[in-house]
Amino acid sequence: MKTQRVTQRVTMAQALVGFLKNQYVERDGRENPFFAGTWGIFGHGNIAGMGQALQQNPDFRYYLCRNEQAAVHIATAFAKARNRLSTFACTSSIGPGATNMITGAATATINRIPVLLLPGDIFARRNVAPVLQQLESEHSQDVSVNDAFKPVSRYWDRINRPDQLPCSVVEAMRVLTSPSQTGAVTLALPQDVQSEAWDYPAEMFEKRVWHISRAEPERALVLRAAEMIRAAKRPVIIAGGGVIYSEGTGALAHLASRTGIPVGETQAGKGSLPFDHAQNLGAIGVTGTPGANIAAREADLVIAIGTRLSDFTTASKTAFQNPHVRFININVNETDACKHGGLPVIADARAAAGQFEAALSGYHVDQEYTSRVTKWKEGWEQETDRLFGLRHGPPVSQGEIIGAVSRFSRAKDVVVCAAGSLPGDLHKLWRTRQPKGYHMEYGYSCMGYEIAGGLGVKMADPSREVYVMVGDGSFLMMSSEITTSIQEGYKLNIIVLDNHGFSSIGGLSRAVGSAGFGTDYRFRREETGQLDGPSVPVDFVAMSTGLGACAVRVTTHDEFERALETMRRHDRTSVIVTEVDKEMRVPGYESWWDVPISEVSEIESIQKARAQYEQGVKKERRHEIAASAR
Ligand SMILES: Cc1ncc(C[n+]2csc(CCOP(=O)(O)OP(=O)(O)O)c2C)c(N)n1
Ligand SMILES: [Mg+2]
């Protein structure tokens, strides 16, 4: 019997769009399209290829943004809010449009969030080179700016011939839908090839469903881990983003309640438990609560679930000071699972939490530990109330603004943030009531993520109010997607906390003995030649209204609360600008962060800071070579 191979003669770009719109994912029997469309900006490097393909596929929606970096942040935030079960593609022209996406790619990859990047590229045909915006190289015709995506992508390919596409898109989907490998995937699309036609196999355009697996933990390791836990006196759980992405928050809540093991949350893991869960000690690490950090310091066993154990979580490896501390790492990713010489349980967080609970039946931490956990929690609630209750200034304190938003927002609402002093304060203070209520990009802590990210979060679930909390520095870096939110009809609630510069890095500068050098937005003074004049005035209200939002400036706490009420009634993106007192900080609690200080300096404050620093470094531990779990 003869079988006829069915093909469709379409361009490479048309084939790509035709393929992408038919990709679905399924987890636990729930199925959805993987791509919600494409973000981008057209230029000569994609308008005739990708642009034309998108034009003839209106069911694969094209979204026009203001900055390609923002496009990637929108896609990343959307995917993070959807627990990595759907995302966007991002198309750009060649050259600057493409390289604008590199920061976004790094943000996505570091946070382990899937995004598909489709930068235009130089002619594969070569004969007309150098084309506009082409980076020429003397030693190779096969180099373009898109090579710079390689280290920040989990998969990278350049489609130099149309018939390469089928192999490449399948690899791209494999990586994007892999819980352990996911991140930015880059397919560089030479401008000429995008428009070239080929006879693509028709199967390429059929619906395809990618199963997203839940890796079960190995039985022997569960039993070994259970033995370690039963032998432990002071175990502590660290909950990372993996708990939330795997929808394992309920399973973790059971495990913690049944065993009494307290839980500290990382930035990505905040919301793993409701803030008032009896075992939730809140934030852990550099920006942690006293309870979580003391529990970590004394712990003889750390059960890390779905976390990369970054320096903010481990307080630069000073967080765990018990000389006998051992680690159990539950993670889909082998590298993470093997960190700190831990027992590597390579598994989905939800699957593993369930199995751990079963293997630990009858086990509970002792009464003394339980009452300490209760005391820590009570102490922390009081401290939070104190900071929320401050009636400082004006200028008001950042803590009381967080308090006002936290009280005003509903359980379902989402707070979005990324860089500056807000992430630390929010990590400590925000009272998360639902797993997706706290959206912090703190893998890359990328200034400029906030508003773009807020838009991605809103698109992921328009029924939730999104509160974007953003510093003046981040706002000045990238506020342009306010206009995009207006264009698309997605309302954002944006709160700009203006302290005329960098509270975070300014504070750090003081802590390292450098007196805030270069961290304030001030005029340059002729007498000193330095940026130590009066503050440079910026009208954030005018900026916001100029971009199409409603906006108001407030001064007092009461005005701020009233503005929140008014904001709720607005039907489009709305901005409240408030000055905050840079010096009225939320303190740090029982933690440390390694920021190396000049070993030699003429300045006395630096010498002092260095001496203190050397004491701090001495506390750093080398868990990875302790091999205690083996
Ligand atoms: C793109 C980018 N550039 C630089 C930094 C380093 N950085 C971290 S926080 C910060 C200052 C942020 O200022 P602002 O948004 O006003 O927040 P504040 O520190 O005042 O709370 C800087 C420069 C960064 N995280 N991201
Ligand atoms: Mg600031």
XYZ file of C-alpha atoms and ligand atoms in Angstrom:
657
model
C 0.000 0.000 0.000
C 1.336 3.415 -0.916
C 1.124 6.168 1.671
C 1.167 9.702 0.492
C 3.162 12.166 2.541
C 0.965 15.182 3.138
C 2.777 18.480 3.190
C 1.923 22.145 3.371
C 3.974 24.698 1.506
C 4.311 27.618 3.900
C 7.069 29.976 4.986
C 9.259 29.168 7.922
C 7.568 31.880 10.011
C 4.094 30.651 9.009
C 5.123 27.117 9.933
C 6.438 28.279 13.291
C 3.222 30.101 14.192
C 1.156 27.192 12.867
C 3.103 24.857 15.125
C 3.075 27.042 18.256
C -0.677 27.565 18.264
C -1.234 23.827 18.336
C 0.971 23.053 21.339
C -0.849 22.076 24.514
C 0.265 20.895 27.925
C -1.408 18.551 30.356
C -0.735 17.936 34.023
C -2.937 15.842 36.309
C -5.382 15.440 33.440
C -5.871 19.197 33.011
C -5.054 20.452 29.537
C -4.506 23.941 28.131
C -2.814 25.658 25.188
C 0.816 26.325 26.117
C 1.126 29.664 24.339
C -1.255 32.540 24.927
C 0.127 34.397 21.896
C 3.164 36.502 21.065
C 4.523 39.721 22.476
C 6.863 41.825 20.442
C 7.972 44.816 18.484
C 8.454 44.711 14.722
C 11.436 45.964 12.776
C 12.942 45.081 9.424
C 14.250 41.850 10.962
C 10.814 40.339 11.651
C 8.050 42.405 10.051
C 7.965 40.615 6.707
C 8.527 37.124 8.111
C 7.123 36.698 11.636
C 4.957 39.801 11.269
C 3.269 38.479 8.153
C 2.801 35.045 9.711
C 1.153 36.561 12.780
C -1.039 38.747 10.601
C -2.510 35.692 8.884
C -2.988 33.853 12.203
C -5.224 36.161 14.253
C -6.080 33.213 16.515
C -2.484 33.396 17.765
C -2.767 36.897 19.185
C -0.050 39.462 18.676
C 0.535 41.895 21.557
C 2.511 45.047 20.923
C 4.580 46.277 23.867
C 6.897 49.243 24.364
C 10.197 47.551 25.108
C 11.407 44.061 24.208
C 12.845 43.530 27.678
C 9.383 44.245 29.048
C 7.891 41.737 26.595
C 9.996 38.994 28.133
C 9.127 40.132 31.666
C 5.404 40.098 30.799
C 5.769 36.568 29.432
C 7.799 35.464 32.443
C 5.388 36.896 34.987
C 2.459 35.341 33.132
C 4.163 31.947 33.129
C 5.136 32.242 36.803
C 1.569 33.178 37.730
C 0.319 30.172 35.722
C 2.720 27.824 37.544
C 4.734 27.432 34.332
C 1.836 25.731 32.531
C 1.566 28.417 29.874
C 3.587 31.311 28.524
C 4.036 33.648 25.579
C 6.433 33.756 22.656
C 8.331 37.033 22.100
C 9.312 38.247 18.647
C 11.870 40.962 17.939
C 13.734 42.485 15.057
C 17.455 41.893 14.677
C 20.055 43.918 16.564
C 18.925 46.132 19.442
C 15.410 44.707 19.529
C 16.937 41.284 19.978
C 19.550 42.231 22.545
C 16.929 44.116 24.557
C 15.539 40.653 25.323
C 18.758 39.314 26.845
C 18.075 40.768 30.305
C 14.600 39.285 30.137
C 16.014 35.923 29.075
C 18.385 35.871 32.027
C 15.538 36.794 34.366
C 13.421 33.911 33.074
C 16.212 31.349 33.087
C 17.431 32.186 36.574
C 13.884 31.960 37.894
C 13.343 28.677 35.975
C 10.376 30.083 34.090
C 9.549 29.126 30.473
C 9.574 31.809 27.765
C 10.116 31.389 24.021
C 12.257 34.080 22.418
C 12.290 34.565 18.668
C 14.862 37.248 17.836
C 15.309 38.105 14.182
C 18.807 37.381 12.893
C 21.198 38.329 10.082
C 20.733 36.889 6.603
C 21.610 33.201 6.406
C 22.296 33.852 2.710
C 25.107 36.246 3.655
C 25.449 37.955 0.238
C 23.960 41.301 1.307
C 25.920 41.501 4.565
C 26.533 43.554 6.531
C 22.854 44.307 6.942
C 21.581 47.122 9.105
C 22.391 46.429 12.792
C 24.655 43.475 11.946
C 27.580 42.827 14.239
C 30.406 41.984 11.847
C 33.112 39.605 12.824
C 36.492 39.250 11.087
C 36.855 35.626 12.032
C 33.422 34.199 11.273
C 30.297 34.781 9.198
C 28.453 32.708 11.748
C 28.426 35.235 14.588
C 25.606 37.622 15.400
C 24.441 39.479 18.501
C 22.052 36.579 19.084
C 24.987 34.430 20.156
C 24.798 36.481 23.343
C 21.580 34.607 24.200
C 23.464 31.324 24.555
C 24.470 31.553 28.220
C 21.061 32.846 29.284
C 19.014 30.270 27.368
C 18.258 26.676 28.347
C 18.026 25.844 24.648
C 19.361 27.860 21.738
C 19.219 27.315 18.011
C 19.505 29.333 14.805
C 17.210 28.284 11.982
C 19.452 28.685 8.964
C 17.266 26.609 6.636
C 13.480 26.261 6.715
C 13.716 22.470 6.914
C 15.606 22.762 10.231
C 12.504 24.092 11.938
C 10.611 20.843 12.736
C 13.545 19.382 14.677
C 14.193 22.601 16.515
C 10.657 23.418 17.649
C 10.265 19.981 19.148
C 13.455 20.451 21.181
C 12.230 23.890 22.213
C 8.973 22.408 23.516
C 10.806 19.615 25.321
C 12.841 22.151 27.280
C 10.011 24.634 27.875
C 7.750 21.945 29.333
C 10.431 20.204 31.387
C 9.974 20.990 35.093
C 13.712 20.629 35.697
C 15.154 22.183 32.532
C 12.790 25.006 31.798
C 13.844 28.628 31.273
C 14.317 30.881 28.283
C 14.423 29.105 24.915
C 15.835 31.088 22.014
C 15.260 30.330 18.365
C 17.156 32.907 16.330
C 15.375 33.483 13.036
C 17.450 34.852 10.148
C 15.505 37.518 8.364
C 15.639 35.851 4.943
C 14.796 32.352 6.180
C 11.629 33.576 7.955
C 10.130 34.262 4.524
C 11.383 31.135 2.723
C 8.835 28.449 1.889
C 9.224 24.705 2.330
C 6.954 21.693 2.141
C 6.383 21.119 5.840
C 4.865 17.806 6.967
C 1.203 18.413 7.782
C 1.590 16.552 11.112
C 3.566 19.515 12.342
C 0.350 21.533 12.542
C -1.750 18.984 14.352
C -2.625 19.437 18.004
C 0.099 18.064 20.231
C -0.201 17.649 23.991
C 2.918 17.667 26.129
C 2.537 15.832 29.381
C 4.103 17.647 32.330
C 5.278 14.958 34.632
C 5.283 14.648 38.391
C 8.427 12.721 39.189
C 7.724 10.352 42.103
C 10.517 10.066 44.677
C 12.488 6.834 44.863
C 10.973 4.677 47.617
C 14.319 3.829 49.240
C 15.179 7.507 49.519
C 11.834 8.372 51.079
C 12.467 5.732 53.738
C 15.987 6.997 54.333
C 14.768 10.563 54.583
C 12.046 9.480 57.003
C 14.694 7.840 59.175
C 16.732 11.047 59.168
C 13.665 13.091 60.103
C 12.658 10.718 62.902
C 16.173 10.998 64.303
C 16.177 14.806 64.135
C 15.382 17.024 67.119
C 15.217 20.376 65.365
C 14.183 19.846 61.742
C 13.167 22.780 59.585
C 11.609 22.907 56.123
C 12.594 25.498 53.539
C 9.818 25.987 51.015
C 10.870 27.339 47.614
C 9.123 28.190 44.364
C 8.927 24.518 43.419
C 6.265 23.964 46.094
C 4.034 26.540 44.438
C 4.762 25.586 40.810
C 3.933 21.954 41.576
C 0.707 23.034 43.299
C 2.080 21.303 46.362
C 1.020 23.905 48.920
C -1.807 21.773 50.309
C 0.468 18.744 50.618
C 3.086 20.861 52.407
C 0.455 22.248 54.783
C -0.534 18.682 55.742
C 3.062 17.558 56.141
C 3.875 20.537 58.373
C 0.699 20.200 60.472
C 1.074 16.460 60.960
C 4.773 16.545 61.869
C 4.959 19.973 63.498
C 8.082 20.763 61.461
C 8.310 24.549 61.040
C 8.598 26.077 57.588
C 10.602 29.041 56.332
C 9.733 30.465 52.932
C 12.094 31.741 50.229
C 11.074 34.672 48.035
C 9.740 32.368 45.290
C 8.277 30.079 47.935
C 6.400 32.736 49.896
C 2.753 31.744 49.916
C 3.573 28.030 50.198
C 1.609 28.226 53.438
C -0.873 30.901 54.518
C 0.935 33.357 56.813
C -1.126 32.214 59.803
C -0.506 28.490 59.393
C 0.758 27.241 62.764
C 4.068 26.019 61.306
C 4.774 28.977 59.013
C 7.682 30.989 60.397
C 7.554 33.236 57.335
C 10.515 34.507 55.385
C 13.896 32.795 55.804
C 17.413 34.017 55.083
C 18.901 37.479 54.659
C 15.412 38.988 54.548
C 13.974 36.483 57.007
C 12.106 36.660 60.279
C 13.860 36.066 63.611
C 12.028 32.769 64.179
C 12.844 31.266 60.793
C 16.466 32.337 61.066
C 16.965 31.055 64.606
C 15.289 27.770 63.642
C 17.651 27.495 60.663
C 20.681 28.345 62.760
C 19.937 25.619 65.293
C 18.498 23.034 62.912
C 20.032 19.570 62.887
C 18.118 18.738 59.705
C 17.069 21.002 56.856
C 14.478 19.733 54.396
C 14.768 21.983 51.360
C 11.809 21.655 48.995
C 11.862 23.172 45.518
C 14.524 25.763 46.249
C 17.799 26.738 44.584
C 19.248 27.610 48.000
C 20.543 30.961 46.796
C 22.696 33.144 49.021
C 19.648 35.121 50.154
C 18.151 31.904 51.500
C 21.329 30.508 53.043
C 22.510 33.907 54.359
C 25.644 33.323 52.270
C 26.062 29.870 53.835
C 25.963 31.244 57.389
C 22.321 30.318 58.069
C 22.951 26.775 59.341
C 25.347 26.752 62.282
C 24.526 23.453 63.971
C 27.739 21.437 63.498
C 25.673 18.289 62.881
C 23.270 19.812 60.385
C 22.276 17.583 57.488
C 20.169 18.288 54.420
C 17.430 16.547 52.487
C 16.741 18.244 49.168
C 13.524 17.535 47.345
C 13.838 18.945 43.864
C 13.014 18.103 40.254
C 16.420 19.430 39.307
C 19.435 17.232 40.034
C 21.808 20.136 40.604
C 19.534 21.651 43.228
C 18.851 18.276 44.816
C 22.566 17.688 45.339
C 23.356 21.023 46.980
C 24.834 21.191 50.505
C 25.833 17.532 50.346
C 22.178 16.736 50.936
C 20.225 13.545 50.391
C 19.027 14.158 46.831
C 15.363 13.297 46.467
C 14.803 14.038 42.808
C 11.065 14.464 42.722
C 8.106 16.743 42.279
C 7.441 18.713 45.462
C 3.792 17.706 45.766
C 4.442 14.043 45.096
C 7.304 13.957 47.587
C 5.477 15.864 50.337
C 2.637 13.361 50.156
C 4.979 10.393 50.383
C 6.980 11.939 53.214
C 3.824 12.463 55.188
C 2.849 8.822 54.766
C 6.329 7.611 55.737
C 6.316 9.799 58.850
C 3.043 8.661 60.360
C 3.098 8.968 64.130
C 6.066 11.331 64.106
C 5.847 14.805 65.638
C 8.521 17.222 66.803
C 8.720 17.559 70.594
C 6.518 19.857 72.630
C 9.307 22.246 73.523
C 10.101 22.888 69.864
C 6.406 23.319 69.087
C 6.000 25.945 71.768
C 9.075 27.805 70.568
C 7.588 27.878 67.081
C 4.364 29.283 68.522
C 6.286 31.949 70.450
C 8.321 32.922 67.400
C 5.139 33.282 65.404
C 3.458 35.419 68.052
C 6.559 37.581 68.348
C 6.654 38.062 64.602
C 2.997 39.032 64.356
C 3.628 41.668 67.027
C 6.673 42.982 65.201
C 4.714 43.127 61.928
C 1.882 44.978 63.679
C 4.423 47.394 65.131
C 5.895 48.163 61.706
C 2.454 48.338 60.069
C 1.244 50.580 62.884
C 4.021 53.175 62.658
C 2.691 56.626 61.930
C 5.950 58.100 60.860
C 6.578 61.387 59.144
C 5.562 62.512 56.583
C 7.456 61.225 54.770
C 5.777 57.989 55.865
C 7.662 54.736 56.436
C 7.768 52.008 53.801
C 6.629 49.438 56.388
C 3.375 51.272 57.096
C 2.652 51.596 53.367
C 3.119 47.840 52.990
C 0.827 47.431 55.995
C -1.862 49.610 54.456
C -1.772 47.707 51.144
C -1.667 44.364 52.946
C -4.723 45.253 55.047
C -6.609 46.786 52.137
C -6.025 44.022 49.590
C -8.201 40.928 49.495
C -6.925 37.383 49.890
C -7.173 36.781 46.174
C -5.184 39.868 45.181
C -1.548 39.733 44.145
C 1.375 41.925 45.136
C 4.114 42.194 42.495
C 7.662 43.437 43.029
C 11.248 42.740 42.025
C 14.071 45.045 43.091
C 15.150 47.642 45.626
C 14.407 47.662 49.338
C 10.803 46.558 48.829
C 11.554 42.858 48.191
C 13.217 42.467 51.577
C 10.473 44.368 53.387
C 7.696 42.532 51.556
C 9.362 39.162 52.113
C 9.335 39.836 55.828
C 6.045 41.660 56.243
C 3.513 40.700 53.562
C 0.759 38.505 54.988
C 0.194 36.028 52.185
C -3.167 34.339 52.287
C -3.173 32.414 49.002
C -0.333 30.607 47.193
C -0.377 33.013 44.242
C -0.843 36.172 46.317
C 2.845 37.079 46.415
C 4.720 37.489 43.144
C 8.327 38.455 43.676
C 11.002 38.228 41.010
C 14.038 37.804 43.205
C 16.129 35.327 41.242
C 17.490 38.169 39.084
C 15.977 41.041 41.101
C 15.661 42.920 37.858
C 14.775 46.598 38.111
C 12.109 47.246 35.512
C 10.326 43.920 35.980
C 7.638 45.324 38.262
C 5.136 47.018 35.951
C 5.702 44.705 32.997
C 5.492 41.763 35.405
C 2.304 43.153 36.908
C 0.751 43.137 33.455
C 1.742 39.488 32.948
C 0.241 38.563 36.321
C -2.994 40.409 35.549
C -3.300 38.678 32.171
C -2.768 35.309 33.841
C -5.862 35.875 35.987
C -7.812 39.078 35.276
C -10.173 38.327 38.181
C -7.456 39.262 40.690
C -6.468 42.810 41.582
C -2.756 43.290 41.032
C -0.799 45.665 43.296
C 2.557 46.586 41.818
C 4.854 48.048 44.464
C 7.778 49.808 42.852
C 10.603 52.101 43.923
C 11.305 55.395 42.181
C 14.498 53.932 40.686
C 12.752 50.964 39.097
C 9.886 53.158 37.923
C 12.326 55.492 36.172
C 14.040 52.523 34.561
C 10.898 51.090 32.978
C 7.365 52.368 33.381
C 6.469 52.275 29.700
C 4.226 49.225 29.919
C 1.653 51.335 31.731
C 0.635 52.359 28.228
C 0.455 48.731 27.157
C -1.799 47.947 30.128
C -4.125 50.756 28.983
C -4.039 49.542 25.372
C -5.024 46.015 26.407
C -7.531 47.041 29.070
C -5.800 45.333 31.978
C -5.959 47.428 35.115
C -2.923 47.604 37.346
C -2.766 49.233 40.780
C 0.696 50.760 40.982
C 2.223 52.214 44.123
C 5.383 54.228 43.598
C 7.500 54.604 46.734
C 9.643 57.649 46.133
C 12.753 58.060 48.283
C 14.782 59.995 45.696
C 17.201 57.214 44.929
C 18.266 53.812 46.105
C 17.295 53.022 49.671
C 18.498 49.445 49.219
C 21.885 50.063 47.682
C 22.268 53.314 49.642
C 21.800 51.356 52.867
C 24.203 48.722 51.658
C 26.709 51.422 50.768
C 26.490 52.759 54.331
C 26.833 49.261 55.751
C 30.020 48.726 53.753
C 31.436 52.050 54.911
C 30.885 54.006 51.686
C 28.377 56.532 53.087
C 25.792 56.148 50.321
C 28.149 57.240 47.536
C 26.389 57.508 44.175
C 23.023 56.163 45.308
C 20.874 59.320 45.562
C 19.195 61.150 42.707
C 20.791 64.520 43.444
C 22.085 67.434 41.390
C 25.817 67.654 40.846
C 27.299 70.450 42.939
C 30.014 72.542 41.428
C 31.845 73.028 44.737
C 32.316 69.324 45.336
C 32.010 67.918 41.843
C 29.796 65.231 43.398
C 26.117 64.257 43.242
C 25.495 65.811 46.658
C 23.207 68.734 45.777
C 19.431 68.909 46.328
C 17.196 66.046 45.142
C 16.402 66.035 41.429
C 12.623 66.559 41.255
C 10.645 64.042 39.230
C 6.908 64.323 38.686
C 5.795 60.694 38.829
C 2.132 61.729 38.650
C 2.721 63.597 35.392
C 4.724 60.655 34.048
C 1.902 58.257 34.884
C -0.899 60.404 33.508
C 1.253 61.057 30.456
C 1.332 57.308 29.865
C -2.444 57.117 30.197
C -3.011 56.112 33.833
C -4.955 57.819 36.609
C -2.481 59.109 39.169
C -2.343 60.923 42.464
C 0.362 62.003 44.880
C -0.249 61.581 48.608
C 1.691 62.743 51.647
C 0.133 61.343 54.810
C -0.849 57.848 55.869
C -4.564 58.722 55.863
C -4.330 60.199 52.389
C -2.682 57.004 51.232
C -5.475 54.853 52.631
C -8.099 57.056 50.992
C -6.220 56.888 47.695
C -6.341 53.067 47.872
C -10.142 53.294 48.159
C -10.345 55.627 45.178
C -7.975 53.424 43.211
C -10.335 50.480 43.608
C -13.036 52.452 41.806
C -10.841 53.307 38.805
C -11.425 51.223 35.713
C -7.961 51.612 34.260
C -4.396 51.472 35.505
C -4.022 53.728 38.484
C -0.932 55.028 40.235
C -0.418 56.310 43.771
C 2.834 58.137 44.379
C 4.008 58.553 47.928
C 7.243 59.804 49.339
C 8.772 57.403 51.869
C 11.471 58.104 54.422
C 14.611 56.424 53.193
C 16.104 56.289 56.658
C 13.082 54.669 58.325
C 13.963 51.114 57.343
C 12.586 47.733 58.307
C 15.498 46.159 60.184
C 17.256 42.878 59.371
C 16.818 39.963 61.763
C 19.404 37.386 62.754
C 21.075 37.191 59.378
C 23.981 38.243 57.210
C 24.898 38.658 53.539
C 28.361 38.357 52.022
C 29.239 41.606 50.233
C 33.034 41.790 50.155
C 34.560 45.011 51.458
C 37.876 46.516 50.323
C 40.714 44.743 52.038
C 42.742 47.943 52.060
C 41.505 51.526 52.119
C 42.468 54.983 53.362
C 38.935 55.542 54.684
C 38.416 54.681 58.348
C 34.771 53.624 57.962
C 35.834 51.101 55.312
C 38.551 49.675 57.556
C 35.964 49.210 60.324
C 33.464 47.631 57.966
C 36.193 45.308 56.693
C 37.040 44.151 60.208
C 33.362 43.318 60.823
C 33.138 41.633 57.451
C 36.004 39.308 58.301
C 34.070 38.167 61.374
C 31.026 37.458 59.213
C 32.938 35.440 56.631
C 34.252 33.168 59.382
C 30.698 31.891 59.881
C 30.398 30.650 56.299
C 30.093 26.882 56.196
C 31.052 24.398 53.496
C 28.119 22.031 53.663
C 28.788 20.678 50.176
C 31.977 18.931 51.260
C 30.655 17.822 54.645
C 28.932 14.915 52.876
C 26.911 14.404 56.019
C 23.983 12.769 54.313
C 26.012 10.063 52.651
C 18.566 46.394 36.144
C 19.178 46.561 37.486
N 20.181 47.471 37.672
C 20.746 47.615 38.878
C 20.347 46.885 39.952
C 21.021 47.082 41.302
N 20.035 47.675 42.217
C 19.341 46.907 43.075
S 18.230 47.791 43.935
C 18.687 49.231 43.195
C 18.014 50.525 43.543
C 16.545 50.493 43.296
O 16.029 51.769 43.562
P 14.502 51.965 43.849
O 13.708 51.262 42.818
O 14.233 53.402 44.032
O 14.249 51.171 45.207
P 14.789 51.525 46.682
O 16.126 50.876 46.814
O 14.859 52.981 46.835
O 13.795 50.863 47.576
C 19.714 49.007 42.297
C 20.359 50.070 41.512
C 19.308 45.935 39.714
N 18.854 45.131 40.660
N 18.734 45.820 38.501
Mg 14.072 54.526 45.678
